[in-house]
Amino acid sequence: MQRRAFLMVAAALVAASCGPSTSTPALGPDGKPLPRAYKISPGTAAKIEYRMLDSVNALRQAKGVPPLALNAKLNAAAATHARDMSVQNRPWHFGSDGSSPIDRVQRVGYTGRLVGENISETYETELETLAAWMEDEPTRNVILDASARDLGFAWYQEDNGKIWWTLVTGAPDMAPIPGLGATAAPS
């Protein structure tokens, strides 16, 4: 009887091991898991935007700095740059026309000061991207800068699943000094 039970359990284990495994990720030549494409459907766009805003504000609250609010003009600047990085096929802060982040926020009519811009080229989710930004001091500083009050966040996803993320922060009460790129508090 014990032998029969043992054989049945052994047969079940063998049969179970023959099927495809969904828990073990495919590994690349470096032994690390291959990226999984995070597909963004049109119906999830607003959810992604607010999930990023809520997550950024939770991090800011933990640091003791004021929350950010979504800003339509900064969203437009971020969206323009996300798509432009895809066209250029490289993550960097300059547009294909030579524009800087400052130029882009001014073009959309944002009258405050640009605090900073974070960019990423990835197949990862917005929260995985935020976690990567928080691990790097310069990008973490953009997110946690106490002078920032506005947030622009956008992305462009290519057909192959690659996502170009752009996050822009601004300080509405600090106007840029014309020609200098520096800032001054309003008088």
XYZ file of C-alpha atoms in Angstrom:
187
model
C 0.000 0.000 0.000
C 2.801 2.415 0.907
C 4.641 1.519 -2.273
C 1.547 2.257 -4.384
C 1.060 5.648 -2.653
C 4.743 6.457 -3.144
C 4.557 5.604 -6.852
C 1.433 7.721 -7.312
C 3.041 10.712 -5.607
C 6.232 10.251 -7.637
C 4.231 10.004 -10.879
C 2.309 13.166 -9.998
C 5.551 15.045 -9.329
C 7.046 13.897 -12.628
C 3.900 14.888 -14.504
C 3.840 18.304 -12.824
C 7.456 18.967 -13.721
C 6.796 18.281 -17.417
C 4.525 21.311 -17.878
C 5.726 24.822 -18.584
C 6.883 26.763 -15.555
C 5.491 30.255 -15.168
C 7.310 31.069 -11.945
C 10.865 30.901 -13.296
C 11.711 33.890 -15.510
C 13.723 33.444 -18.705
C 17.384 34.315 -18.172
C 19.653 36.253 -20.474
C 23.305 35.435 -21.278
C 24.396 37.349 -18.164
C 22.278 35.075 -15.960
C 19.876 37.895 -15.066
C 16.142 37.711 -15.788
C 15.153 39.066 -19.194
C 12.956 42.161 -19.048
C 9.228 41.697 -19.407
C 7.477 44.250 -21.541
C 5.009 46.333 -19.556
C 2.239 47.075 -22.017
C 0.284 50.246 -21.339
C -3.289 50.180 -22.574
C -5.093 53.434 -23.402
C -7.504 52.907 -20.495
C -4.722 52.845 -17.903
C -3.027 56.136 -18.797
C -4.704 58.239 -16.083
C -4.152 55.503 -13.510
C -0.425 55.468 -14.267
C -0.184 59.246 -13.990
C -1.924 59.323 -10.604
C -0.081 56.253 -9.321
C 3.182 58.098 -10.023
C 1.889 61.297 -8.389
C 0.726 59.416 -5.293
C 4.009 57.509 -5.032
C 6.138 60.632 -5.455
C 4.064 62.444 -2.829
C 4.393 59.522 -0.397
C 8.179 59.731 -0.793
C 8.094 63.496 -0.341
C 5.908 63.188 2.758
C 8.383 60.718 4.275
C 11.118 63.290 3.642
C 9.017 66.095 5.163
C 8.640 68.184 1.994
C 5.395 69.557 0.500
C 3.439 67.454 -2.022
C 3.420 68.047 -5.769
C 0.393 68.720 -7.961
C 0.058 67.603 -11.564
C 0.575 70.478 -13.952
C -0.858 70.247 -17.477
C 1.896 72.393 -18.988
C 4.660 70.296 -17.432
C 2.801 67.147 -18.567
C 2.889 68.530 -22.120
C 6.623 69.251 -21.909
C 7.241 65.741 -20.547
C 5.131 64.112 -23.268
C 6.924 66.007 -26.022
C 10.298 64.942 -24.710
C 9.328 61.298 -24.133
C 8.281 60.968 -27.774
C 11.330 62.882 -28.991
C 13.702 60.564 -27.106
C 12.065 57.652 -28.930
C 12.612 59.381 -32.275
C 16.269 59.963 -31.356
C 16.515 56.443 -29.893
C 18.517 57.644 -26.923
C 17.699 58.773 -23.412
C 19.115 62.219 -22.891
C 17.978 65.650 -21.822
C 18.307 67.430 -25.174
C 15.635 67.470 -27.838
C 16.270 66.624 -31.477
C 16.077 70.387 -32.144
C 18.740 71.092 -29.489
C 16.187 72.160 -26.874
C 16.970 71.857 -23.193
C 14.479 70.999 -20.440
C 14.274 74.754 -19.691
C 13.411 75.489 -23.326
C 10.677 72.844 -23.331
C 8.919 74.094 -20.189
C 9.064 77.669 -21.487
C 7.621 76.577 -24.869
C 4.528 75.148 -23.190
C 3.997 78.389 -21.261
C 5.161 77.294 -17.813
C 6.135 80.548 -16.084
C 7.777 79.053 -12.999
C 11.259 77.642 -12.605
C 12.235 74.222 -13.855
C 13.514 72.255 -10.845
C 14.608 69.204 -12.783
C 13.904 66.470 -15.280
C 14.274 62.703 -14.894
C 14.274 60.422 -17.919
C 14.397 56.702 -18.514
C 14.415 54.175 -21.340
C 13.051 50.865 -20.073
C 10.538 48.047 -20.311
C 9.687 48.482 -16.619
C 6.632 49.931 -14.913
C 6.418 53.500 -13.709
C 6.945 52.372 -10.101
C 10.019 50.304 -10.992
C 11.328 53.354 -12.834
C 10.612 55.571 -9.811
C 12.482 53.101 -7.599
C 15.494 53.288 -9.932
C 15.373 57.097 -9.852
C 15.303 57.021 -6.050
C 18.494 54.920 -5.990
C 20.451 57.619 -7.856
C 21.238 60.832 -5.973
C 20.751 63.374 -8.799
C 17.387 61.938 -9.883
C 16.299 61.460 -6.262
C 17.059 65.154 -5.667
C 14.725 66.153 -8.520
C 11.914 64.171 -6.891
C 12.545 65.363 -3.330
C 13.529 69.009 -3.959
C 11.617 71.051 -1.368
C 11.126 74.018 -3.719
C 9.170 71.949 -6.264
C 5.358 72.176 -6.219
C 4.416 71.037 -9.737
C 4.868 67.702 -11.498
C 4.748 66.789 -15.136
C 4.870 63.102 -15.997
C 4.493 61.371 -19.337
C 5.740 58.504 -21.456
C 5.862 57.164 -24.948
C 5.665 53.427 -25.576
C 7.000 51.935 -28.785
C 5.368 48.963 -30.502
C 8.147 46.685 -29.168
C 7.185 47.613 -25.588
C 10.080 49.979 -24.831
C 8.914 52.929 -22.735
C 10.469 56.373 -22.646
C 9.554 57.984 -19.288
C 9.918 61.696 -18.504
C 9.258 63.345 -15.133
C 9.548 67.128 -14.802
C 9.300 69.162 -11.598
C 8.789 72.885 -11.304
C 8.487 75.693 -8.795
C 5.649 78.029 -9.822
C 6.533 80.775 -7.368
C 10.087 81.173 -8.640
C 10.440 82.846 -12.018
C 13.481 82.265 -14.222
C 15.848 85.201 -14.667
C 15.840 86.034 -18.411
C 19.010 84.950 -20.157
C 20.695 83.470 -17.088
C 18.844 80.254 -16.427
C 19.033 81.090 -12.710
C 16.044 81.871 -10.544
C 14.804 84.548 -8.251
C 11.932 84.633 -5.817
C 9.097 86.910 -6.946
C 9.232 90.464 -5.635
